[in-house]
Short mmCIF file of C-alpha atoms in Angstrom, two decimals:
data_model
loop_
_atom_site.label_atom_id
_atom_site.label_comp_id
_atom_site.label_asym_id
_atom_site.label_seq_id
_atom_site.Cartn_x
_atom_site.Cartn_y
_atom_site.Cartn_z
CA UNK C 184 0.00 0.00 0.00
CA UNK C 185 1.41 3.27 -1.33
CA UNK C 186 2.02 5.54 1.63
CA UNK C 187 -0.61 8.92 1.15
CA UNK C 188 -0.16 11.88 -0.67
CA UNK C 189 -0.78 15.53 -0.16
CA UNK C 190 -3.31 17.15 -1.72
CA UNK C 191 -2.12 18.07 -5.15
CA UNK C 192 1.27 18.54 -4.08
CA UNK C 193 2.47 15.01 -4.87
CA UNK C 194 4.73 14.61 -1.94
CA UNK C 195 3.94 12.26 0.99
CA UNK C 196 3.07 13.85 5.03
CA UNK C 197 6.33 12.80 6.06
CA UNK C 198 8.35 14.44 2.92
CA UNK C 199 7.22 17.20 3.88
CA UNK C 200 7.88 17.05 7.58
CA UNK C 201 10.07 20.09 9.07
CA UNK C 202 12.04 16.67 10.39
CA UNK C 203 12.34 15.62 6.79
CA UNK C 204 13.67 18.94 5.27
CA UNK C 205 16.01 19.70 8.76
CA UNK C 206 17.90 16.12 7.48
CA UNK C 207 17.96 17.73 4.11
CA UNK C 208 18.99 21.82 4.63
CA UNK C 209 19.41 22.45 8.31
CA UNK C 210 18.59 25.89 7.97
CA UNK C 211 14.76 24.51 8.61
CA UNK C 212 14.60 24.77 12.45
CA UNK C 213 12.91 22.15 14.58
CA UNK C 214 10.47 23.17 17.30
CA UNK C 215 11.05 21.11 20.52
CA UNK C 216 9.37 18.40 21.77
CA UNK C 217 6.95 19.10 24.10
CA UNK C 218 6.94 22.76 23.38
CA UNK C 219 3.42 23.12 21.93
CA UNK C 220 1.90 20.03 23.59
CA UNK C 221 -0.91 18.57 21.76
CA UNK C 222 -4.65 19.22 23.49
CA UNK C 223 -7.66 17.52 23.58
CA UNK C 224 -10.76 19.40 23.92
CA UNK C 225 -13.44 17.31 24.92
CA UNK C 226 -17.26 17.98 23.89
CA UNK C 227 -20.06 19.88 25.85
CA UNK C 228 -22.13 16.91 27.07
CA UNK C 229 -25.27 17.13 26.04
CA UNK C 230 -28.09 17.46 29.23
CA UNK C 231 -31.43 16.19 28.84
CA UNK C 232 -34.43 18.06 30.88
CA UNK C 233 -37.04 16.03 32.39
CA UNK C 234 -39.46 16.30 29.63
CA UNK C 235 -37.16 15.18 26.83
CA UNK C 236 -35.99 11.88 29.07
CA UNK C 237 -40.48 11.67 29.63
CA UNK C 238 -40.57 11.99 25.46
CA UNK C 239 -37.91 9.15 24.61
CA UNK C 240 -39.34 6.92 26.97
CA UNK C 241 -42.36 7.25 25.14
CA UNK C 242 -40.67 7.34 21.50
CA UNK C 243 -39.38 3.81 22.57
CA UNK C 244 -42.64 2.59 23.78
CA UNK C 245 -44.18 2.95 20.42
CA UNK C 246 -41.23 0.62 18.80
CA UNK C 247 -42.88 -1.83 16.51
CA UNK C 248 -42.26 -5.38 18.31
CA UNK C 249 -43.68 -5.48 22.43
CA UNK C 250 -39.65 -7.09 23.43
CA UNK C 251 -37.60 -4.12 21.78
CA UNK C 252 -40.19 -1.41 23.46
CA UNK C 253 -39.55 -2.45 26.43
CA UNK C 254 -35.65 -3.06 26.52
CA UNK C 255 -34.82 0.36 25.49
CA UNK C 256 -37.87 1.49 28.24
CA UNK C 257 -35.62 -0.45 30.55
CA UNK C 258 -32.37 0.86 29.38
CA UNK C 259 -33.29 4.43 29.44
CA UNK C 260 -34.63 4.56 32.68
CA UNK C 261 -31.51 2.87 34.16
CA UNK C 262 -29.40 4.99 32.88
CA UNK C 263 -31.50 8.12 33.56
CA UNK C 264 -31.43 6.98 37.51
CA UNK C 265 -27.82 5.27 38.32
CA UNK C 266 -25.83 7.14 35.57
CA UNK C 267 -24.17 3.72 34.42
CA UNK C 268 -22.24 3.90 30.90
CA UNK C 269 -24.14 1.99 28.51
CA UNK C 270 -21.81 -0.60 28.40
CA UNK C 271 -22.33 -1.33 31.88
CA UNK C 272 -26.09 -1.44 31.39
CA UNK C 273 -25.59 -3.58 28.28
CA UNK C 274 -23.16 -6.22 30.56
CA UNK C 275 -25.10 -6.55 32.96
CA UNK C 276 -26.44 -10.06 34.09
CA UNK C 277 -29.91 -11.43 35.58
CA UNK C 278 -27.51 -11.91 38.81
CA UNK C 279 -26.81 -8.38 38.75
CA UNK C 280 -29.50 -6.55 39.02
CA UNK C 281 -31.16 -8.14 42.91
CA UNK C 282 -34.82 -6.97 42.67
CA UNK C 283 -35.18 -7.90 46.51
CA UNK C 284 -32.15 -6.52 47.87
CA UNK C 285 -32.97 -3.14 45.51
CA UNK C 286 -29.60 -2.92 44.53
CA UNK C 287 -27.66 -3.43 40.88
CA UNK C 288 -23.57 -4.75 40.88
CA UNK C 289 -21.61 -3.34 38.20
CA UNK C 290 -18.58 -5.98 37.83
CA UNK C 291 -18.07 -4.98 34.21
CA UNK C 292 -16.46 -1.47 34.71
CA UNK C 293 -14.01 0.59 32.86
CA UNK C 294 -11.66 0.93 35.50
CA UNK C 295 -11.96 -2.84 36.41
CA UNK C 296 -13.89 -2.33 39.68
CA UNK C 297 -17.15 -3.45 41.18
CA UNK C 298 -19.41 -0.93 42.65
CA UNK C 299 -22.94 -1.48 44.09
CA UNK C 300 -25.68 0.91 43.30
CA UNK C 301 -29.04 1.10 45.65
CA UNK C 302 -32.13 1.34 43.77
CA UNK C 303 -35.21 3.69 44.60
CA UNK C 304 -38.31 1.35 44.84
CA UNK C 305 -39.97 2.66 41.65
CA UNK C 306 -37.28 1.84 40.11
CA UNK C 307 -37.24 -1.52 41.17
CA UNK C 308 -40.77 -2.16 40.50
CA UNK C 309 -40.13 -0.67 36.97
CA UNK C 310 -37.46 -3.42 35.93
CA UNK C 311 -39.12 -6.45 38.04
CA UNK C 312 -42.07 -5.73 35.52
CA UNK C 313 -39.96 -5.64 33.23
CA UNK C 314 -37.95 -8.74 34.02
CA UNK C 315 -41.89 -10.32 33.49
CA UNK C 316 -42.22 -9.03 30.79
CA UNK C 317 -38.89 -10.22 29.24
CA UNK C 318 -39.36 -13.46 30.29
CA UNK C 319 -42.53 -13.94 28.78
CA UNK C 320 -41.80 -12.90 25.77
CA UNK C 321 -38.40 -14.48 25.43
CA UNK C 322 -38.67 -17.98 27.44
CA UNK C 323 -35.44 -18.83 26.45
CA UNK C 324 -32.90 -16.46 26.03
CA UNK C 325 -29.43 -16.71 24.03
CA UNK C 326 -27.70 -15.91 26.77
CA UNK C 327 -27.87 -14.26 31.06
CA UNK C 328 -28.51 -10.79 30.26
CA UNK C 329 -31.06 -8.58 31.95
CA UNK C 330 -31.43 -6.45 29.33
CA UNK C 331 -32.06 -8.33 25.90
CA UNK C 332 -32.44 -7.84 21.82
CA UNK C 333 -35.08 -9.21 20.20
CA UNK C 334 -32.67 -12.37 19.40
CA UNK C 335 -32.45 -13.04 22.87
CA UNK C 336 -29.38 -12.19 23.23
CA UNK C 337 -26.86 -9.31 24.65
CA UNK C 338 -27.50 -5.78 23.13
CA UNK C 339 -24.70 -4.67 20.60
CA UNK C 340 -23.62 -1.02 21.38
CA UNK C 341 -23.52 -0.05 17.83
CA UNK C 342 -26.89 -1.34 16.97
CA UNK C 343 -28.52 0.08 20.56
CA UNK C 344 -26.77 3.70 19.57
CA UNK C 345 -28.47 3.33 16.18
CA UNK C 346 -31.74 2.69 17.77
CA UNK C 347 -31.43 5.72 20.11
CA UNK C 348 -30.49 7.83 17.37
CA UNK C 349 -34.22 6.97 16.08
CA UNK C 350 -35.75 7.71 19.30
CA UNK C 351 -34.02 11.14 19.61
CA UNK C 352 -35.17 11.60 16.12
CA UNK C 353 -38.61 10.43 17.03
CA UNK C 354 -39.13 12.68 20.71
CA UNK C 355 -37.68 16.00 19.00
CA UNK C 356 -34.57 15.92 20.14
CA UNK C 357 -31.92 17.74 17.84
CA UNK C 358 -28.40 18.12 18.30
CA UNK C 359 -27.02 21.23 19.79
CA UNK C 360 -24.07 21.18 17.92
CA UNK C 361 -22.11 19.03 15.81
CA UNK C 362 -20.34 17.59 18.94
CA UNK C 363 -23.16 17.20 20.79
CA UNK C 364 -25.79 15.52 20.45
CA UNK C 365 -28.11 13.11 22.37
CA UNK C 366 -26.48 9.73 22.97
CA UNK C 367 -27.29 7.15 25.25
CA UNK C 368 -23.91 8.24 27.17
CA UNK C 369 -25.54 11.73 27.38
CA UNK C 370 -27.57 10.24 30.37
CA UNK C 371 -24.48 9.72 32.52
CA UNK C 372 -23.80 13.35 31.68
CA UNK C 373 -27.51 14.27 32.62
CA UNK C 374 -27.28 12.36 36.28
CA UNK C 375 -23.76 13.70 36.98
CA UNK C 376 -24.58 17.53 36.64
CA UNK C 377 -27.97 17.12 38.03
CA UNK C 378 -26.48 15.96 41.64
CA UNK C 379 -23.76 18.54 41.09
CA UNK C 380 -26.43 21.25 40.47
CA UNK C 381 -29.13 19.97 43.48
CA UNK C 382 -25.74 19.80 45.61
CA UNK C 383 -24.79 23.52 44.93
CA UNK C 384 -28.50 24.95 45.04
CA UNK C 385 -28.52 22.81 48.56
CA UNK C 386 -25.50 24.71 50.03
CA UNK C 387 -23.57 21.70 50.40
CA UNK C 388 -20.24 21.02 50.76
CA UNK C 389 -19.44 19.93 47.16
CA UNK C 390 -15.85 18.92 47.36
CA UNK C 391 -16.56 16.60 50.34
CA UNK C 392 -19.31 14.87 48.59
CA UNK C 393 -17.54 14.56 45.37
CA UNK C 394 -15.58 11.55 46.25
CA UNK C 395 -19.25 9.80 46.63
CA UNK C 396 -19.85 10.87 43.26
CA UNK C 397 -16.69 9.98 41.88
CA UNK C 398 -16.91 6.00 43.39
CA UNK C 399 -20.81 6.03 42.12
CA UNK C 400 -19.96 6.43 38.75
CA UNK C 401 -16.65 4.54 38.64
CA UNK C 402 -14.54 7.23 37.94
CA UNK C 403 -10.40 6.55 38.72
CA UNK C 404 -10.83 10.00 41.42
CA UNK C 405 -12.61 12.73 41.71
CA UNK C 406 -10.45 14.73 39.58
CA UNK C 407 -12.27 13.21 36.61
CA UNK C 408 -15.67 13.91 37.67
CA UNK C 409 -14.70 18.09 37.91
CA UNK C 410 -14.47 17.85 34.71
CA UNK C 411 -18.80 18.08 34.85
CA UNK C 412 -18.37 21.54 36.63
CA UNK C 413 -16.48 23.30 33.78
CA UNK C 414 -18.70 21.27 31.47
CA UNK C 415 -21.93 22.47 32.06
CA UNK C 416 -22.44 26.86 32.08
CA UNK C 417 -25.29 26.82 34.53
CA UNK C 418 -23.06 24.14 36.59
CA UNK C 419 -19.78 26.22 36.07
CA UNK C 420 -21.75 29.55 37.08
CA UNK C 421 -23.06 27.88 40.75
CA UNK C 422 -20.01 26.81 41.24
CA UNK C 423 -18.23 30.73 40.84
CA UNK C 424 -20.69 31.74 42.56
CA UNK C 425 -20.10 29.82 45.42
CA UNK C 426 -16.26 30.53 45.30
CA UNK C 427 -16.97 34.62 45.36
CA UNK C 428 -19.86 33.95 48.41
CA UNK C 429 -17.05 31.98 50.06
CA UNK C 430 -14.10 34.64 49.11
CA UNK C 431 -16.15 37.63 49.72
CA UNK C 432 -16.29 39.07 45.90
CA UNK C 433 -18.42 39.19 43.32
CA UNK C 434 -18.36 36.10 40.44
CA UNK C 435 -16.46 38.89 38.30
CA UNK C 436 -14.00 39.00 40.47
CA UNK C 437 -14.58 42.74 42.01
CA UNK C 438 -14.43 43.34 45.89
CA UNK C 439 -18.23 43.14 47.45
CA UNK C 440 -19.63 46.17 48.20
CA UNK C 441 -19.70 46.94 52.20
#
C-alpha cells in the first residue's frame, strides 16, 4: 500500500515534515518536543431536561415489536437513575440486578472495579415488571442478560446507539451542535450535573461529597468527575458563585460592596 499523498502537491506527510527537510537543509529549524503540547478538547455533554428523558421513553414505547419497546424502556430509565455507561447497562447479568435486595452490581467497569448501586423502589418495580415481561416474551434467552435484543441475546452497542439515534429523532430531540448531540452516554452526563447542580442549590459542601460521586460512577478519582463543573455553564456559574460567596467578591471577580 502506497504511503498517502498531499493534496495536489504530490509529496507524501512525512516528505514534507520540518524533520524531513532539517535532514535535508538544516537551515529549517525544529520546534522542541513538548513545546506546543498537543490538546484535547473534549465535547459539551449534552443534558437532557425532564421532559425530553419523559418523550424518549415514550418514543421507545411505540417501537414496533412489544420485546424491543420495552428493553430500550428499561435501558433508558436505568441509565437516567444510576448514571451507568451503557456498556455497563448492556453487561449486565440477571444476577446483577437483585430486585429484593434493591440494589444493581456493576462488575463490568471501565476501570476494572465493582461498585454497588441502591435502587429507589420505583425503580425496582419498573425493571421487576420488566424482568416479566422479558421473560414472557423471550422464554429462552441466548444468553444471562437482563437487558435483551429481540434475538435473545446481549445488546450490541452499535446497533442500541443506532436505535437511540431513532428515538431522539422520534421525541424532537436535535443536536445542539455538531459535537453534541443526544447519545445514550448523554444520560451519565444528565445524572452527573444534576447531583452537582441539586448539591450547589442545597448549600452543600461539594468537594466533600464529590468523592461519593466519583466512586458512584466509577470514575479513577474525583479529579475526573470536575471535569462536569467546567462542562456544564449553569453548573460552572453555581459553582463561581459559590467561590466569590465563600471569598467575599463578586463572580467577576470585584471586591463586594460593604
Amino acid at each position: 500500500m502506497s504511503p498517502p499523498t498531499g493534496t495536489g502537491t504530490g509529496c507524501t506527510r512525512s516528505a514534507c515534515s520540518p524533520g524531513y527537510l532539517h535532514t535535508l537543509d538544516h537551515r529549517h529549524e525544529l520546534i522542541p518536543q513538548g513545546l506546543l503540547p498537543g490538546q484535547y478538547t473534549r465535547a459539551a455533554p449534552y443534558i437532557f431536561t425532564s421532559g425530553e428523558v419523559i418523550a424518549l421513553m415514550r418514543a421507545a414505547g411505540r417501537l414496533g415489536r412489544r420485546l424491543p419497546a420495552a428493553t430500550y424502556q428499561a435501558l433508558i430509565g436505568m441509565l437516567a437513575v444510576t448514571g451507568m455507561r451503557p456498556g455497563e447497562a448492556y453487561a449486565l447479568d440477571r444476577g446483577d440486578v437483585d430486585l429484593h435486595g434493591g440494589t444493581v452490581t456493576i462488575t463490568s467497569s471501565k476501570n476494572y472495579t465493582c461498585r454497588e448501586l441502591p435502587l429507589h423502589a420505583s425503580t425496582v418495580a419498573a425493571l421487576a415488571g420488566y424482568a416479566r415481561l422479558r421473560d414472557q416474551l423471550c422464554p429462552q434467552p441466548a444468553g444471562p442478560s437482563f437487558l435483551v435484543s429481540v434475538r435473545g441475546t446481549r445488546l450490541d452497542s452499535r446497533a442500541a446507539g443506532g436505535v437511540f439515534a431513532g428515538l431522539a429523532r422520534a421525541a424532537g430531540l436535535r443536536a445542539r451542535s455538531p459535537r453534541t448531540r443526544p447519545v445514550l452516554r448523554s444520560f451519565r452526563h444528565t445524572f452527573a450535573v444534576n447531583a452537582l447542580t441539586g448539591w450547589y442549590q442545597a448549600g452543600a459542601d461539594v468537594d466533600a461529597r464529590m468523592p461519593v460521586l466519583s466512586s458512584w460512577l466509577g470514575h479513577a478519582g474525583p479529579r475526573s468527575t470536575y471535569w462536569y463543573i467546567s462542562a456544564d455553564a449553569g453548573l460552572l456559574a453555581l459553582a463561581a458563585g459559590r467561590m466569590a460567596s465563600v471569598r467575599g467578591q463578586h463572580p467577576a471577580g470585584w471586591p463586594a460592596e460593604p
